[in-house]
Every structure is written in structure tokens, then in C-alpha cells.
Amino acid sequence: MTNHTEWHSTGCILCSTNCGLQVQTREGHLIKIRGDKNNPRSKGYTCEKPAQLDRYQNHADRLRSPLRRTPDGEFEEIDWDTAIAEVSNRLDQIRQKHGGDKIMYYGGGGQGNHLGGAYSSATRRALGMRYQSNALAQEKTGEFWVERQMFGARPEPDFQSTEVAVFIGKNPWHSHGFERARVTLREISKDPERSMIVIDPRRTETADLADHFLQVRPGTDAFLLAAMLAVLVQEDLIDHAFLNAHTKTFRDLKPILEEIDVAAYSKRAGVDPEHTRAAARRIGRATSVAVLEDLGIEMAPHSTLNSYLEKLLYVLTGHFGRPGTMNVGTHLGKLIGTGSDNRRSPVGGHRIITGLIPCNVIPDEILTDHPNRFRGMIIESGNPVHSLADSPRMREALDALDCVIVIDVAMTETARHADYILPAASQYEKTETTFFGGGFPEHVFQLRQPLFEPMPGTLTEPEIHSRLCRALGAYRDVDLSELKAAAEEGGESFARTFSATLAERPNLAAIMPVVLYETLGPRLPAGQQEAALLWAACQQLAASEEESVRRAGLDGTGPALGQALFEALLDHPEGVVISKDVHEVSFQRLQTEDGRIQLVIPELIEELQALADEAAPSQDDAFPFVLAAGERRGNTANTIYRDPAWRRKDPEGALRINPRDAARVGVAPGGRVRITTKRGALETVVEITDTLQEGHITLPNGLGLDFPDERGERKVCGVPPNELTSSEDRDPWAGTPWHKHVRARLEACEPGPL
Ligand SMILES: Nc1nc2c(c(=O)[nH]1)N[C@H]1C(S)=C(S)[C@@H](COP(=O)(O)OP(=O)(O)OC[C@H]3O[C@@H](n4cnc5c(=O)[nH]c(N)nc54)[C@H](O)[C@@H]3O)O[C@H]1N2
Ligand SMILES: Nc1nc2c(c(=O)[nH]1)N[C@H]1C(S)=C(S)[C@@H](COP(=O)(O)OP(=O)(O)OC[C@H]3O[C@@H](n4cnc5c(=O)[nH]c(N)nc54)[C@H](O)[C@@H]3O)O[C@H]1N2
Ligand code: SF4
Ligand SMILES: [Mo]
């Protein structure tokens, strides 16, 4: 086994920021971990969480052999040849009997790994699968839907140089979401010329640094954002020159915002109208503003409307396409699907956005006798039984399928419901990367190289998909011989043969990732065969964004530039700048019909206008609390760390509650409560804190995982939040869940025996 006694570059896989790390290893363990100063984006920064990464790499529940469910519901080990043959056979049977479109794909990547999903497209095409979903369809699809209509692109905030940073339902102190978050937050907070605006019902660590903290009542952001937009229009803080140049329909929007009663809407949101005005004026008068929304508004009532209003805040004030504002960057590889948004889910007719079926309706697309229902599922790098709304119903749905295949590194809540479990090499045992944003104007990409050999018994996802495609008859060795020969000749010759082959042979074009893996892959340095697919992504980026790529210092034109880019990725496992943009390019990247920003989304305008008549929520006596089910804290990391021992403080993940509520419920610090929602009831420990307003309670995300203790007894530590959520509580447009707004009641528990 290779030991890295020297520092070795890799990356953090615990959140989408993917900070660069340097590590030392010994006998399969990560023994020393520090930030990597050579990563051009994170520059040595990390938070507290990656220190424990060996708990991801090595733990009791890592999978070490393919497993098959036995008739008595247990699992038995099988070898890989049997697993591949039986899995492809079972899926092919569904295809032949019901059609490949009855097999659904879920997942494809987490916070640190997106190559599996990219290679899976070959297996999906080989089986004729048409429908997929992943965690983005329970958080970001509402925002995507809005962005597609307004911009046809995805603008990203530049907090490094902005004058005014705005966070809406986002706590970057803990959840990050952009590079070097804590450093940047402190810099903005200390600088008297710069300001921070935070909209959150809880006084978060980020709110503590803010100049304007609007402590909104949970679930009423639409009112507050509408009031802020109304201030901008009513006080004429609008950038008319920008709107004239880049939009068309302000005159349709203006009267709607002019009518809004700022005082009444602010009060409805629990915010002093003067605070609303002050924050809006700060945005209206700033030279630059950057805005980031996240789960606090995306998983709450009016979620898609919230995303629309959030974007109007910066568009009406012209904070787009300049330093410190919102810009549209380049991307190597695709995180978000393309294609039309006109498709609907096969049973319920739910809107498919960026190619994804809303997570909340997946059980409805299975638990029915509708002829188009799903019959099988491939779940890769996702834990939907734990992470999607309504865990009991998700378990029922998986059990109703003819065949469930899970590809994962660990025995998860979801894997327990599989017919076959295929064990993957971990993210430190293969070449991996993510397609999350790498920044603007300089875009950084990191292709991480393996620290360890794949654990015996595991395979990388590209290898799994290649074997599945072969077993399904999607390719034979002879089909690839010409390309293999061309790969030996290298660069230009391979590029030519590759385009010619794909143009002539649609069946190979359909499984392109696997073709690259099998032909170019073996020519790559040892352990980096999985990088092959990125060769195509590099060629594409070099062709579409030649100037930006050359500005990053890469030479050549056409395929030679693509090749140079690909080699840069292989040569720089610490991360490398792959493109440099000028800000004006943001306007050229608008992909709307007329190339302008669209100000009016008719459906959402209707929802905005209907706010005026929306009844205030009644004090629901059965469920008087609003539970935010799934808060990010310093000791949560989705379900990537399964061993609860990584949480030294607060191992169980306490329910947070305001002191006056705690007194009313009759619970003391460290006491226990029973929390009940319309879906379920569970017990938990409490933490009493005045950072929460009365009536608002929170539970951390990612807890309640099933893991063996020191004696090997399986235990669930903490509350699995989705035992308490319902799939019908969701946004009407995007189907995204309202996890931040779960009605609940609390009762103090008798102190239990210790
Ligand atoms: N430490 C840590 N970091 C993470 C993760 C993790 O598990 N742990 N997960 C990563 C992932 S997958 C994601 S998507 C991001 C999510 O990152 P965030 O969205 O920042 O995370 P949350 O804590 O879920 O929610 C953000 C804020 O929403 C607030 N909120 C609740 N209800 C409302 C409301 O009605 N209105 C408003 N305005 N705010 C509300 C909460 O008080 C909270 O401060 O974090 C990423 N980073
Ligand atoms: N109630 C509530 N529910 C929530 C949230 C909330 O705030 N509240 N947050 C939601 C959000 S924003 C998100 S993003 C989701 C996250 O939930 P999921 O998408 O389910 O993702 P993760 O917990 O990040 O882990 C995914 C899986 O990947 C596996 N894995 C790790 N490395 C590899 C690998 O190399 N290969 C393979 N094949 N598998 C691997 C892990 O073992 C794990 O099972 O949770 C969501 N669920
Ligand atoms: S901010 Fe995210 S990527 Fe960076 S070290 Fe922390 S968890 Fe890892
Ligand atoms: Mo997420």
C-alpha cells in the first residue's frame, strides 16, 4: 500500500465549495490533513470538518463486496461477474417487458463526486432509460426554472469584491457555498464601506456579522422581498439605463410593485418597515451588490416565487455583468441538464426541470397501478430514503419496485432496500471531480487524483458502467479497436478518429463516456483512466470559449487547445485556472429569445399579486411550532460521515428552541422532548437558545443514521429529519419540499432511565 509521507494534493468532499486539501497517508488512512495553499480558489482555506475525513474513507459500514438480496431479506456476497450479469439481466428484463423508460435513475453524485453520474449516462442510454432525478430537484429546481426564464443562464455572485453582500435563507458561516466564506464574511463585516444584509428567521453566525439583519418570520420571505422591491420602485432606486439596455418589460412590472403596501407587507413578515426600507435603500444605492439565496427560502412556502423576487432585487438595480455583482461564468462539464423544460413525469404529469423529476413525487410515480409507473431504479451516490421527504413512503416505494440497484460506498438506509448493492471505490480511491461552479472571472477546476488503490472488492463507477454496457451488448471489443489504435497515436489523430466514429455510429455516440474510458482511458497515467471523459469536456469548452480559455494562459487552437486544457487538468491535481472571463461576457451568455433579461414570469406574477389576499396563518393549535427540519451546523455534513463519533460536541444533534418556548413546554437545558408532526413522532434532546424566535424550532440535517456502536450493535443516533416530513408539502411549480416549514408540536418527556 502506498504511503504518502509527503503532502499530497486532494480536495474536500463535504460541501460544494470543494476546498483544496493536502494530506499525508499511512496504510490506507488519511493521517494528516491541511488546507492546500496551491489550490487557486481556496488558497489554503478550510473549515473544521475535513479534519475527520478518515471517517469517510474507513468505517465499519463501508461496502467491500457486491451484495444480492436473498428471499429472506438478508444480503449475501456475490462476485463481480455474477453481479454484473444478474444486474444487467434484471434491468434488461424490465426493459423488454415494460420499456427502458420504466427504469428511473436517481443520484449521480454528492458534494465531491460527479464522474459516476457522467458515466452512468452510458448505462442509461444502453437501457433506454429516460427519467432521472437527484437532490437538486429538492432544493434548486425552482431557482433553475426562474433562471432559465429570466436569463437562460445561471448568474453567480462575486462576494470577493462586492460592496453589498446579501444572504437570503443562507448561513454561509456554516454552509459555505462560495470560496473562503468565513474570511470573506469577516472582511465585509469589518469594512465600513461595505455592508452585509441577512434575511433569516434565526440570528445565525452570519447574521451576527451583518449590518442589516432582517429577522423574518419563518415562511414569509415573499412578503419581505416584495416589500423591498416596492421600496426600490416607489423611491425610484431603479437603474433605468440598465433596464432600457438589457430588459424590455419593466413597464408591466412597475405598477404591480408600486401598489405594494411596504408597511403592511413588512409587518406580515415580522420586520420593522424602517428596516425593510433601510436594507432596500442600501441595495439601491450601492455600486455593486451580490446575492445568494439557499435552502431557507428554497425549502419554504412560495419557494419559486422567492427565487424570482430575489433575482429582481439585483436586476432592477442593475447589479449584473460587472465586478462585484452577478455574472455568468464558463463551465467544464455539466452539473445541470440541458434540453427543454416541457417534459412531464410519466404518471403524475409533474414539471421536469433541467431534466429532473421533482424528488417529492418519486413515490407517487411508483406507488400506483398506472401503466407508466416506474418498475426499477438505479440509485447511485444518493441516499433518498434518508434525504428525501417522507422516509416511510420512500421505503414503501422502493420495496414496490421489481428491481432496485444501489451503487454506493457505504451500507446506507437506501441500500438496505436494494436487490443488488454494487460497492464503489471511495472518492479518495479514484480520480474524481465535481461540476460545481469554480468561480468568476477566473474559473478553477480540480481533477483530484487517487490517494489509495480501490479497496479490495470495490470498483470505480466508470468501470461499473463500462461493464454494465458491455453486458447489455451496447459495445463489443471490435467496435473500439480503431479508436484504441488512434489513442496510441495520441492527440490530433485521436480527436479526428473520435469525431468520425461518433458521427458514423450513433450506438457508440450514445455511450460516449464509456467509449472514452475504454479507448483513451488506458493511455492516461496510472489510476487516472476515469479522467477520460473530461477530454471531451475540454474539447467542448475550448471550442465554445476559446478566448476565455486562452486568457487563462493555455495555448493552441481547435483540438490542440482542448488537448492543452486536458493536460493542464492532469498536471495540476491541486486545481488550475481553466478560463478567465471579462465581465461583459455575462451579457453575451444570456440565452433568452431576444438576448435580454426577462423581467416578467406570468405565473409568478400571479402568485405575487395573490399575496395581497393571502390569509395570515392561523395559530394551528395541533401543531403550534414551525420546525426547520435540516439545519446546517459545524458538525453536520449531509450523510457523508456516517459514524456519529465525528460529532464530539452535541453528538445527537439537539433540537434548538427559544427559552420562552422551552419554559412553556416545560423542558430544561439538555432535557428531552417528543416532537410530533402530521407524519411522525420522535424524541430528541434540546438546546435552548435565544438565537431563535418564539414558535420556531430547528433540527440538524444528516442525522439519524444507522451505524454500529463499539460492540457492533446497530444504533440510530439523532433524529432522521425526513421521518417527520411529508411529500405533499411542496412548491406548486417546482415540487420542491418545504422542509424549513414543517408544522410540529412538542411535549416534554419524562427523564428516561440512563
Ligand atoms: N456544515 C455543513 N455545510 C453544508 C452542508 C452540511 O450538511 N453541513 N450541506 C451542504 C448542502 S447540500 C447545502 S444545499 C447547503 C445549504 O446551505 P444553507 O441553505 O445555508 O443551509 P440551512 O442551514 O439548511 O439553511 C439556511 C438558513 O435558512 C434559514 N431559514 C429557515 N427557515 C427560513 C425562512 O423561512 N426564511 C429564511 N429567509 N430563512 C430561513 C435557517 O435559519 C438557516 O440559517 O449547505 C452545504 N454545506
Ligand atoms: N429534511 C431535510 N432533508 C434534506 C435536507 C434538509 O435540509 N432537510 N437537505 C437536502 C439536501 S440540500 C441535499 S443536497 C440532500 C443530500 O442527500 P443525498 O443526496 O442523499 O447525499 P449525501 O448525504 O451527500 O450522500 C450521498 C451518498 O453518496 C455516497 N457516496 C459517497 N462517496 C461516494 C462515491 O464515491 N461513490 C458512490 N457511488 N457513492 C458515494 C454516500 O455514502 C451517501 O450514501 O439531502 C437533502 N435532505
Ligand atoms: S468549506 Fe466545505 S469544502 Fe471547504 S473544508 Fe469546509 S466542508 Fe470542506
Ligand atoms: Mo444540498
mmCIF file of N, CA and C in Angstrom, residues 470 475-482 484 518:
data_model
loop_
_atom_site.group_PDB
_atom_site.id
_atom_site.type_symbol
_atom_site.label_atom_id
_atom_site.label_comp_id
_atom_site.label_asym_id
_atom_site.label_seq_id
_atom_site.Cartn_x
_atom_site.Cartn_y
_atom_site.Cartn_z
ATOM 1 N N ARG A 470 -21.192 -3.285 -21.487
ATOM 2 C CA ARG A 470 -20.707 -4.445 -22.234
ATOM 3 C C ARG A 470 -21.679 -5.625 -22.060
ATOM 4 N N TYR A 475 -21.698 -2.415 -26.549
ATOM 5 C CA TYR A 475 -20.498 -2.387 -27.390
ATOM 6 C C TYR A 475 -19.780 -3.729 -27.292
ATOM 7 N N ARG A 476 -18.983 -4.006 -28.332
ATOM 8 C CA ARG A 476 -18.099 -5.179 -28.309
ATOM 9 C C ARG A 476 -16.680 -4.657 -28.482
ATOM 10 N N ASP A 477 -15.702 -5.464 -28.152
ATOM 11 C CA ASP A 477 -14.312 -5.019 -28.266
ATOM 12 C C ASP A 477 -13.976 -4.552 -29.677
ATOM 13 N N VAL A 478 -14.489 -5.280 -30.696
ATOM 14 C CA VAL A 478 -14.136 -4.916 -32.077
ATOM 15 C C VAL A 478 -14.609 -3.510 -32.433
ATOM 16 N N ASP A 479 -15.712 -3.080 -31.772
ATOM 17 C CA ASP A 479 -16.221 -1.743 -32.071
ATOM 18 C C ASP A 479 -15.205 -0.664 -31.718
ATOM 19 N N LEU A 480 -14.307 -0.984 -30.791
ATOM 20 C CA LEU A 480 -13.416 0.045 -30.259
ATOM 21 C C LEU A 480 -11.992 -0.052 -30.793
ATOM 22 N N SER A 481 -11.718 -1.065 -31.625
ATOM 23 C CA SER A 481 -10.312 -1.319 -31.966
ATOM 24 C C SER A 481 -9.677 -0.147 -32.711
ATOM 25 N N GLU A 482 -10.437 0.464 -33.612
ATOM 26 C CA GLU A 482 -9.880 1.571 -34.386
ATOM 27 C C GLU A 482 -9.566 2.759 -33.467
ATOM 28 N N LYS A 484 -8.962 2.622 -30.297
ATOM 29 C CA LYS A 484 -7.846 2.256 -29.416
ATOM 30 C C LYS A 484 -6.514 2.512 -30.109
ATOM 31 N N GLU A 518 -12.744 3.378 -22.319
ATOM 32 C CA GLU A 518 -12.135 2.143 -22.821
ATOM 33 C C GLU A 518 -11.030 2.385 -23.852
#
